[in-house]
PDB file of C-alpha atoms in Angstrom:
ATOM      1  CA  UNK A   1     101.677 220.698 209.171  1.00  0.00           C
ATOM      2  CA  UNK A   2     104.124 221.798 206.553  1.00  0.00           C
ATOM      3  CA  UNK A   3     107.684 220.410 206.979  1.00  0.00           C
ATOM      4  CA  UNK A   4     110.252 223.130 207.719  1.00  0.00           C
ATOM      5  CA  UNK A   5     113.829 223.369 206.814  1.00  0.00           C
ATOM      6  CA  UNK A   6     116.140 225.447 209.077  1.00  0.00           C
ATOM      7  CA  UNK A   7     119.689 226.549 208.183  1.00  0.00           C
ATOM      8  CA  UNK A   8     122.345 228.815 209.436  1.00  0.00           C
ATOM      9  CA  UNK A   9     123.362 231.561 207.043  1.00  0.00           C
ATOM     10  CA  UNK A  10     125.732 234.410 206.919  1.00  0.00           C
ATOM     11  CA  UNK A  11     124.824 237.883 205.596  1.00  0.00           C
ATOM     12  CA  UNK A  12     127.328 240.465 204.359  1.00  0.00           C
ATOM     13  CA  UNK A  13     126.864 243.932 205.890  1.00  0.00           C
ATOM     14  CA  UNK A  14     128.596 247.259 205.687  1.00  0.00           C
ATOM     15  CA  UNK A  15     130.221 246.358 209.006  1.00  0.00           C
ATOM     16  CA  UNK A  16     130.978 242.759 208.709  1.00  0.00           C
ATOM     17  CA  UNK A  17     129.121 239.554 208.518  1.00  0.00           C
ATOM     18  CA  UNK A  18     125.867 238.881 210.468  1.00  0.00           C
ATOM     19  CA  UNK A  19     125.083 235.274 211.305  1.00  0.00           C
ATOM     20  CA  UNK A  20     121.460 234.368 211.023  1.00  0.00           C
ATOM     21  CA  UNK A  21     118.784 231.552 211.031  1.00  0.00           C
ATOM     22  CA  UNK A  22     116.670 230.831 207.929  1.00  0.00           C
ATOM     23  CA  UNK A  23     113.456 228.799 208.353  1.00  0.00           C
ATOM     24  CA  UNK A  24     111.519 227.891 205.267  1.00  0.00           C
ATOM     25  CA  UNK A  25     108.982 225.242 204.048  1.00  0.00           C
ATOM     26  CA  UNK A  26     110.725 222.089 202.955  1.00  0.00           C
ATOM     27  CA  UNK A  27     109.217 221.935 199.506  1.00  0.00           C
ATOM     28  CA  UNK A  28     111.965 223.645 197.844  1.00  0.00           C
ATOM     29  CA  UNK A  29     109.757 226.385 196.427  1.00  0.00           C
ATOM     30  CA  UNK A  30     110.221 230.163 197.002  1.00  0.00           C
ATOM     31  CA  UNK A  31     107.918 231.754 199.569  1.00  0.00           C
ATOM     32  CA  UNK A  32     106.997 235.275 200.783  1.00  0.00           C
ATOM     33  CA  UNK A  33     109.809 236.653 203.105  1.00  0.00           C
ATOM     34  CA  UNK A  34     109.620 237.632 206.589  1.00  0.00           C
ATOM     35  CA  UNK A  35     112.418 239.448 208.405  1.00  0.00           C
ATOM     36  CA  UNK A  36     112.303 238.675 212.127  1.00  0.00           C
ATOM     37  CA  UNK A  37     113.848 241.058 214.542  1.00  0.00           C
ATOM     38  CA  UNK A  38     115.100 239.418 217.755  1.00  0.00           C
ATOM     39  CA  UNK A  39     114.519 240.550 221.302  1.00  0.00           C
ATOM     40  CA  UNK A  40     117.423 241.664 223.504  1.00  0.00           C
ATOM     41  CA  UNK A  41     118.157 238.029 224.665  1.00  0.00           C
ATOM     42  CA  UNK A  42     119.311 237.338 221.168  1.00  0.00           C
ATOM     43  CA  UNK A  43     119.280 234.528 218.587  1.00  0.00           C
ATOM     44  CA  UNK A  44     118.512 231.260 220.516  1.00  0.00           C
ATOM     45  CA  UNK A  45     116.461 228.256 220.384  1.00  0.00           C
ATOM     46  CA  UNK A  46     113.176 230.095 221.343  1.00  0.00           C
ATOM     47  CA  UNK A  47     113.533 232.377 218.450  1.00  0.00           C
ATOM     48  CA  UNK A  48     114.359 229.451 215.997  1.00  0.00           C
ATOM     49  CA  UNK A  49     111.287 227.699 217.286  1.00  0.00           C
ATOM     50  CA  UNK A  50     109.094 230.832 216.579  1.00  0.00           C
ATOM     51  CA  UNK A  51     110.723 231.124 213.047  1.00  0.00           C
ATOM     52  CA  UNK A  52     109.903 227.569 212.375  1.00  0.00           C
ATOM     53  CA  UNK A  53     106.330 227.953 213.336  1.00  0.00           C
ATOM     54  CA  UNK A  54     106.036 230.946 210.818  1.00  0.00           C
ATOM     55  CA  UNK A  55     107.872 228.843 208.221  1.00  0.00           C
ATOM     56  CA  UNK A  56     105.375 226.022 208.664  1.00  0.00           C
ATOM     57  CA  UNK A  57     102.664 228.602 207.633  1.00  0.00           C
ATOM     58  CA  UNK A  58     104.297 229.169 204.269  1.00  0.00           C
ATOM     59  CA  UNK A  59     106.850 231.748 204.776  1.00  0.00           C
ATOM     60  CA  UNK A  60     110.653 232.047 204.423  1.00  0.00           C
ATOM     61  CA  UNK A  61     111.803 233.539 207.755  1.00  0.00           C
ATOM     62  CA  UNK A  62     115.179 235.180 208.403  1.00  0.00           C
ATOM     63  CA  UNK A  63     116.306 235.756 211.962  1.00  0.00           C
ATOM     64  CA  UNK A  64     119.576 237.777 211.887  1.00  0.00           C
ATOM     65  CA  UNK A  65     121.688 238.138 215.003  1.00  0.00           C
ATOM     66  CA  UNK A  66     121.577 241.834 215.515  1.00  0.00           C
ATOM     67  CA  UNK A  67     124.486 241.939 217.799  1.00  0.00           C
ATOM     68  CA  UNK A  68     126.766 240.451 215.359  1.00  0.00           C
ATOM     69  CA  UNK A  69     129.339 243.230 215.704  1.00  0.00           C
ATOM     70  CA  UNK A  70     129.998 241.798 219.330  1.00  0.00           C
ATOM     71  CA  UNK A  71     130.256 238.187 218.012  1.00  0.00           C
ATOM     72  CA  UNK A  72     128.223 235.273 216.591  1.00  0.00           C
ATOM     73  CA  UNK A  73     125.382 233.963 218.549  1.00  0.00           C
ATOM     74  CA  UNK A  74     125.058 232.914 221.294  1.00  0.00           C
ATOM     75  CA  UNK A  75     126.578 235.941 222.900  1.00  0.00           C
ATOM     76  CA  UNK A  76     125.305 235.495 226.310  1.00  0.00           C
ATOM     77  CA  UNK A  77     125.435 232.535 228.591  1.00  0.00           C
ATOM     78  CA  UNK A  78     121.681 232.290 229.005  1.00  0.00           C
ATOM     79  CA  UNK A  79     119.827 229.650 231.187  1.00  0.00           C
ATOM     80  CA  UNK A  80     117.311 227.394 229.466  1.00  0.00           C
ATOM     81  CA  UNK A  81     114.664 229.360 231.461  1.00  0.00           C
ATOM     82  CA  UNK A  82     115.376 233.030 232.138  1.00  0.00           C
ATOM     83  CA  UNK A  83     113.832 233.892 235.409  1.00  0.00           C
ATOM     84  CA  UNK A  84     113.708 237.155 237.311  1.00  0.00           C
ATOM     85  CA  UNK A  85     116.781 236.191 239.560  1.00  0.00           C
ATOM     86  CA  UNK A  86     118.910 235.600 236.477  1.00  0.00           C
ATOM     87  CA  UNK A  87     117.957 238.707 234.719  1.00  0.00           C
ATOM     88  CA  UNK A  88     119.798 241.305 236.556  1.00  0.00           C
ATOM     89  CA  UNK A  89     123.340 239.849 235.831  1.00  0.00           C
ATOM     90  CA  UNK A  90     122.204 239.063 232.402  1.00  0.00           C
ATOM     91  CA  UNK A  91     121.010 242.484 231.497  1.00  0.00           C
ATOM     92  CA  UNK A  92     124.427 243.931 232.781  1.00  0.00           C
ATOM     93  CA  UNK A  93     126.012 242.119 229.953  1.00  0.00           C
ATOM     94  CA  UNK A  94     123.309 242.780 227.416  1.00  0.00           C
ATOM     95  CA  UNK A  95     122.760 246.441 227.937  1.00  0.00           C
ATOM     96  CA  UNK A  96     126.113 247.755 226.352  1.00  0.00           C
ATOM     97  CA  UNK A  97     125.672 245.560 223.372  1.00  0.00           C
ATOM     98  CA  UNK A  98     122.112 246.755 222.974  1.00  0.00           C
ATOM     99  CA  UNK A  99     123.063 250.400 223.133  1.00  0.00           C
ATOM    100  CA  UNK A 100     125.735 249.906 220.552  1.00  0.00           C
ATOM    101  CA  UNK A 101     123.004 248.993 218.036  1.00  0.00           C
ATOM    102  CA  UNK A 102     122.200 252.670 217.127  1.00  0.00           C
ATOM    103  CA  UNK A 103     119.172 253.623 214.870  1.00  0.00           C
ATOM    104  CA  UNK A 104     121.767 254.455 212.115  1.00  0.00           C
ATOM    105  CA  UNK A 105     123.391 251.068 212.438  1.00  0.00           C
ATOM    106  CA  UNK A 106     120.133 249.213 212.593  1.00  0.00           C
ATOM    107  CA  UNK A 107     118.673 250.827 209.475  1.00  0.00           C
ATOM    108  CA  UNK A 108     121.994 250.215 207.572  1.00  0.00           C
ATOM    109  CA  UNK A 109     121.814 246.609 208.661  1.00  0.00           C
ATOM    110  CA  UNK A 110     118.263 246.222 207.717  1.00  0.00           C
ATOM    111  CA  UNK A 111     119.176 247.190 204.214  1.00  0.00           C
ATOM    112  CA  UNK A 112     121.611 244.357 204.107  1.00  0.00           C
ATOM    113  CA  UNK A 113     118.980 241.903 205.548  1.00  0.00           C
ATOM    114  CA  UNK A 114     116.398 243.127 202.840  1.00  0.00           C
ATOM    115  CA  UNK A 115     119.077 242.735 200.063  1.00  0.00           C
ATOM    116  CA  UNK A 116     119.785 239.171 201.154  1.00  0.00           C
ATOM    117  CA  UNK A 117     116.271 238.283 201.125  1.00  0.00           C
ATOM    118  CA  UNK A 118     115.698 239.762 197.740  1.00  0.00           C
ATOM    119  CA  UNK A 119     118.548 237.723 196.362  1.00  0.00           C
ATOM    120  CA  UNK A 120     117.746 234.434 198.095  1.00  0.00           C
ATOM    121  CA  UNK A 121     116.174 231.729 195.864  1.00  0.00           C
ATOM    122  CA  UNK A 122     114.163 230.709 198.886  1.00  0.00           C
ATOM    123  CA  UNK A 123     112.105 233.831 198.991  1.00  0.00           C
ATOM    124  CA  UNK A 124     109.585 234.850 196.512  1.00  0.00           C
ATOM    125  CA  UNK A 125     109.845 238.195 194.424  1.00  0.00           C
ATOM    126  CA  UNK A 126     108.359 241.192 195.944  1.00  0.00           C
ATOM    127  CA  UNK A 127     108.175 243.051 199.288  1.00  0.00           C
ATOM    128  CA  UNK A 128     108.584 241.313 202.513  1.00  0.00           C
ATOM    129  CA  UNK A 129     106.862 241.464 206.011  1.00  0.00           C
ATOM    130  CA  UNK A 130     108.616 242.434 209.366  1.00  0.00           C
ATOM    131  CA  UNK A 131     108.007 241.221 212.775  1.00  0.00           C
ATOM    132  CA  UNK A 132     109.854 242.351 215.909  1.00  0.00           C
ATOM    133  CA  UNK A 133     109.907 241.570 219.726  1.00  0.00           C
ATOM    134  CA  UNK A 134     111.014 243.850 222.492  1.00  0.00           C
ATOM    135  CA  UNK A 135     113.752 245.966 220.888  1.00  0.00           C
ATOM    136  CA  UNK A 136     112.878 244.255 217.532  1.00  0.00           C
ATOM    137  CA  UNK A 137     109.594 246.023 217.509  1.00  0.00           C
ATOM    138  CA  UNK A 138     111.299 249.314 217.467  1.00  0.00           C
ATOM    139  CA  UNK A 139     113.519 248.097 214.540  1.00  0.00           C
ATOM    140  CA  UNK A 140     110.348 246.758 212.804  1.00  0.00           C
ATOM    141  CA  UNK A 141     108.757 250.295 212.891  1.00  0.00           C
ATOM    142  CA  UNK A 142     112.089 251.985 211.893  1.00  0.00           C
ATOM    143  CA  UNK A 143     112.620 249.620 208.822  1.00  0.00           C
ATOM    144  CA  UNK A 144     109.047 250.217 207.695  1.00  0.00           C
ATOM    145  CA  UNK A 145     109.711 253.868 207.485  1.00  0.00           C
ATOM    146  CA  UNK A 146     113.189 253.731 206.018  1.00  0.00           C
ATOM    147  CA  UNK A 147     112.806 251.022 203.603  1.00  0.00           C
ATOM    148  CA  UNK A 148     109.150 251.496 202.477  1.00  0.00           C
ATOM    149  CA  UNK A 149     109.530 250.186 199.049  1.00  0.00           C
ATOM    150  CA  UNK A 150     110.587 246.720 200.400  1.00  0.00           C
ATOM    151  CA  UNK A 151     108.073 246.399 203.249  1.00  0.00           C
ATOM    152  CA  UNK A 152     104.321 245.295 202.640  1.00  0.00           C
ATOM    153  CA  UNK A 153     103.528 244.644 206.447  1.00  0.00           C
ATOM    154  CA  UNK A 154     105.232 245.158 209.827  1.00  0.00           C
ATOM    155  CA  UNK A 155     104.425 243.999 213.257  1.00  0.00           C
ATOM    156  CA  UNK A 156     105.775 244.574 216.719  1.00  0.00           C
ATOM    157  CA  UNK A 157     105.061 242.970 220.083  1.00  0.00           C
ATOM    158  CA  UNK A 158     105.873 244.237 223.618  1.00  0.00           C
ATOM    159  CA  UNK A 159     108.014 246.849 222.094  1.00  0.00           C
ATOM    160  CA  UNK A 160     109.598 249.682 224.063  1.00  0.00           C
ATOM    161  CA  UNK A 161     110.668 253.263 223.389  1.00  0.00           C
ATOM    162  CA  UNK A 162     108.374 253.384 220.220  1.00  0.00           C
ATOM    163  CA  UNK A 163     107.318 256.916 220.509  1.00  0.00           C
ATOM    164  CA  UNK A 164     109.732 258.837 222.821  1.00  0.00           C
ATOM    165  CA  UNK A 165     110.233 262.672 222.942  1.00  0.00           C
ATOM    166  CA  UNK A 166     113.764 262.242 221.461  1.00  0.00           C
ATOM    167  CA  UNK A 167     114.685 263.368 217.943  1.00  0.00           C
ATOM    168  CA  UNK A 168     115.503 259.997 216.907  1.00  0.00           C
ATOM    169  CA  UNK A 169     112.342 258.302 218.128  1.00  0.00           C
ATOM    170  CA  UNK A 170     111.037 255.632 215.800  1.00  0.00           C
ATOM    171  CA  UNK A 171     107.535 256.874 215.539  1.00  0.00           C
ATOM    172  CA  UNK A 172     108.839 259.937 213.559  1.00  0.00           C
ATOM    173  CA  UNK A 173     109.243 257.862 210.425  1.00  0.00           C
ATOM    174  CA  UNK A 174     105.564 257.329 210.154  1.00  0.00           C
ATOM    175  CA  UNK A 175     105.228 259.741 207.259  1.00  0.00           C
ATOM    176  CA  UNK A 176     107.272 257.447 205.189  1.00  0.00           C
ATOM    177  CA  UNK A 177     105.583 254.185 205.884  1.00  0.00           C
ATOM    178  CA  UNK A 178     103.497 252.517 203.174  1.00  0.00           C
ATOM    179  CA  UNK A 179     103.013 249.083 204.823  1.00  0.00           C
ATOM    180  CA  UNK A 180     100.114 248.041 206.993  1.00  0.00           C
ATOM    181  CA  UNK A 181     101.186 247.838 210.679  1.00  0.00           C
ATOM    182  CA  UNK A 182     100.178 245.916 213.788  1.00  0.00           C
ATOM    183  CA  UNK A 183     101.410 246.452 217.414  1.00  0.00           C
ATOM    184  CA  UNK A 184     100.514 244.240 220.366  1.00  0.00           C
ATOM    185  CA  UNK A 185     101.593 246.288 223.420  1.00  0.00           C
ATOM    186  CA  UNK A 186     102.268 244.740 226.828  1.00  0.00           C
ATOM    187  CA  UNK A 187      99.947 245.897 229.539  1.00  0.00           C
ATOM    188  CA  UNK A 188     101.551 248.420 232.026  1.00  0.00           C
ATOM    189  CA  UNK A 189     104.950 248.177 230.253  1.00  0.00           C
ATOM    190  CA  UNK A 190     107.384 250.810 231.853  1.00  0.00           C
ATOM    191  CA  UNK A 191     109.130 250.816 228.474  1.00  0.00           C
ATOM    192  CA  UNK A 192     106.095 252.019 226.730  1.00  0.00           C
ATOM    193  CA  UNK A 193     104.019 254.135 228.985  1.00  0.00           C
ATOM    194  CA  UNK A 194     100.520 255.290 228.100  1.00  0.00           C
ATOM    195  CA  UNK A 195     101.811 258.713 226.680  1.00  0.00           C
ATOM    196  CA  UNK A 196     103.928 256.835 224.107  1.00  0.00           C
ATOM    197  CA  UNK A 197     101.260 254.568 223.145  1.00  0.00           C
ATOM    198  CA  UNK A 198      99.096 257.603 222.559  1.00  0.00           C
ATOM    199  CA  UNK A 199     101.834 259.296 220.538  1.00  0.00           C
ATOM    200  CA  UNK A 200     102.541 256.438 218.346  1.00  0.00           C
ATOM    201  CA  UNK A 201      98.725 256.120 217.689  1.00  0.00           C
ATOM    202  CA  UNK A 202      98.499 259.760 216.804  1.00  0.00           C
ATOM    203  CA  UNK A 203     101.535 259.672 214.580  1.00  0.00           C
ATOM    204  CA  UNK A 204     100.251 256.652 212.572  1.00  0.00           C
ATOM    205  CA  UNK A 205      96.767 258.075 212.223  1.00  0.00           C
ATOM    206  CA  UNK A 206      97.950 261.657 211.071  1.00  0.00           C
ATOM    207  CA  UNK A 207     100.257 259.926 208.546  1.00  0.00           C
ATOM    208  CA  UNK A 208      97.379 257.823 207.051  1.00  0.00           C
ATOM    209  CA  UNK A 209      99.101 254.667 207.894  1.00  0.00           C
ATOM    210  CA  UNK A 210      96.988 251.519 207.920  1.00  0.00           C
ATOM    211  CA  UNK A 211      97.365 250.168 211.404  1.00  0.00           C
ATOM    212  CA  UNK A 212      96.015 248.621 214.591  1.00  0.00           C
ATOM    213  CA  UNK A 213      97.508 248.988 217.974  1.00  0.00           C
ATOM    214  CA  UNK A 214      96.339 247.029 220.845  1.00  0.00           C
ATOM    215  CA  UNK A 215      97.193 246.766 224.562  1.00  0.00           C
ATOM    216  CA  UNK A 216      97.123 243.011 225.675  1.00  0.00           C
ATOM    217  CA  UNK A 217      95.443 243.072 229.248  1.00  0.00           C
ATOM    218  CA  UNK A 218      97.437 241.182 231.700  1.00  0.00           C
ATOM    219  CA  UNK A 219     100.479 240.565 229.342  1.00  0.00           C
ATOM    220  CA  UNK A 220     103.837 241.738 230.596  1.00  0.00           C
ATOM    221  CA  UNK A 221     106.786 242.947 228.794  1.00  0.00           C
ATOM    222  CA  UNK A 222     108.211 239.945 226.988  1.00  0.00           C
ATOM    223  CA  UNK A 223     104.920 238.023 226.890  1.00  0.00           C
ATOM    224  CA  UNK A 224     105.765 235.959 223.697  1.00  0.00           C
ATOM    225  CA  UNK A 225     108.900 234.455 224.869  1.00  0.00           C
ATOM    226  CA  UNK A 226     108.165 231.049 226.289  1.00  0.00           C
ATOM    227  CA  UNK A 227     111.782 230.672 227.675  1.00  0.00           C
ATOM    228  CA  UNK A 228     111.357 233.495 230.004  1.00  0.00           C
ATOM    229  CA  UNK A 229     109.309 234.112 233.193  1.00  0.00           C
ATOM    230  CA  UNK A 230     107.458 237.015 231.339  1.00  0.00           C
ATOM    231  CA  UNK A 231     105.634 234.335 229.113  1.00  0.00           C
ATOM    232  CA  UNK A 232     101.855 234.815 228.998  1.00  0.00           C
ATOM    233  CA  UNK A 233     100.219 232.002 227.116  1.00  0.00           C
ATOM    234  CA  UNK A 234      97.087 233.925 226.395  1.00  0.00           C
ATOM    235  CA  UNK A 235      99.049 236.970 225.068  1.00  0.00           C
ATOM    236  CA  UNK A 236     101.269 234.724 223.062  1.00  0.00           C
ATOM    237  CA  UNK A 237      98.432 232.862 221.299  1.00  0.00           C
ATOM    238  CA  UNK A 238      96.738 236.258 220.562  1.00  0.00           C
ATOM    239  CA  UNK A 239     100.004 237.468 218.956  1.00  0.00           C
ATOM    240  CA  UNK A 240     100.183 234.510 216.740  1.00  0.00           C
ATOM    241  CA  UNK A 241      96.536 235.135 215.594  1.00  0.00           C
ATOM    242  CA  UNK A 242      97.182 238.835 214.883  1.00  0.00           C
ATOM    243  CA  UNK A 243     100.585 238.165 213.109  1.00  0.00           C
ATOM    244  CA  UNK A 244      99.291 235.478 210.732  1.00  0.00           C
ATOM    245  CA  UNK A 245      96.171 237.551 210.040  1.00  0.00           C
ATOM    246  CA  UNK A 246      98.416 240.552 209.047  1.00  0.00           C
ATOM    247  CA  UNK A 247     100.543 238.318 206.820  1.00  0.00           C
ATOM    248  CA  UNK A 248      97.558 236.683 205.167  1.00  0.00           C
ATOM    249  CA  UNK A 249      95.956 239.924 204.366  1.00  0.00           C
ATOM    250  CA  UNK A 250      99.199 241.558 202.953  1.00  0.00           C
ATOM    251  CA  UNK A 251     100.766 238.651 200.975  1.00  0.00           C
TER     252      UNK A 251
END
């Protein structure tokens, strides 16, 4: 197993400074970059652990606090294990912060994160990969379409609202995507009903985007997050296999 070095970093953006976590192999060399978009619970030990696992595979992984406008992480007083009883009150605090991260702000921030990766000596020259979870899957899709010259591959897992009927739906950037995409959908996810899955698939196919979209049977929304009651071990391991396969093909 490759040794991993994890550090806290600050990233200048157009609206302030985003705190972030950078995980990279401990060999001092430059490695392909991965921009990791968090879920709604925010930058916390679970996401650092996931970034470390990716870094051990030979990548430099940046996990920004996407909610930096509201403060540095951790923003929310989360229990070590997020169970259904804790979620209602937690989401009451999270939802206003999440809604404040509009597509316009998210795309602008993504440009800052990508510039930081391009300038970092820890990151190899060339395009990067994206992976995102829950709300981060939506940002992964948006970023692939709005910064195509910087993105070689993009993945998203248990994402919601990927292909709505709204004029700002993420799937509408499909025509600008040059990266290869992979999406692992949660089974029977109310935030991504079958009609949105079909709409996303149709948009990517018609745009000629190299992609694979799969529904993980029995895996609920949030299935990759081991610190929540939604965790689904089989779905999580399938996610790791799919993500690493995508990265190995595109880097």
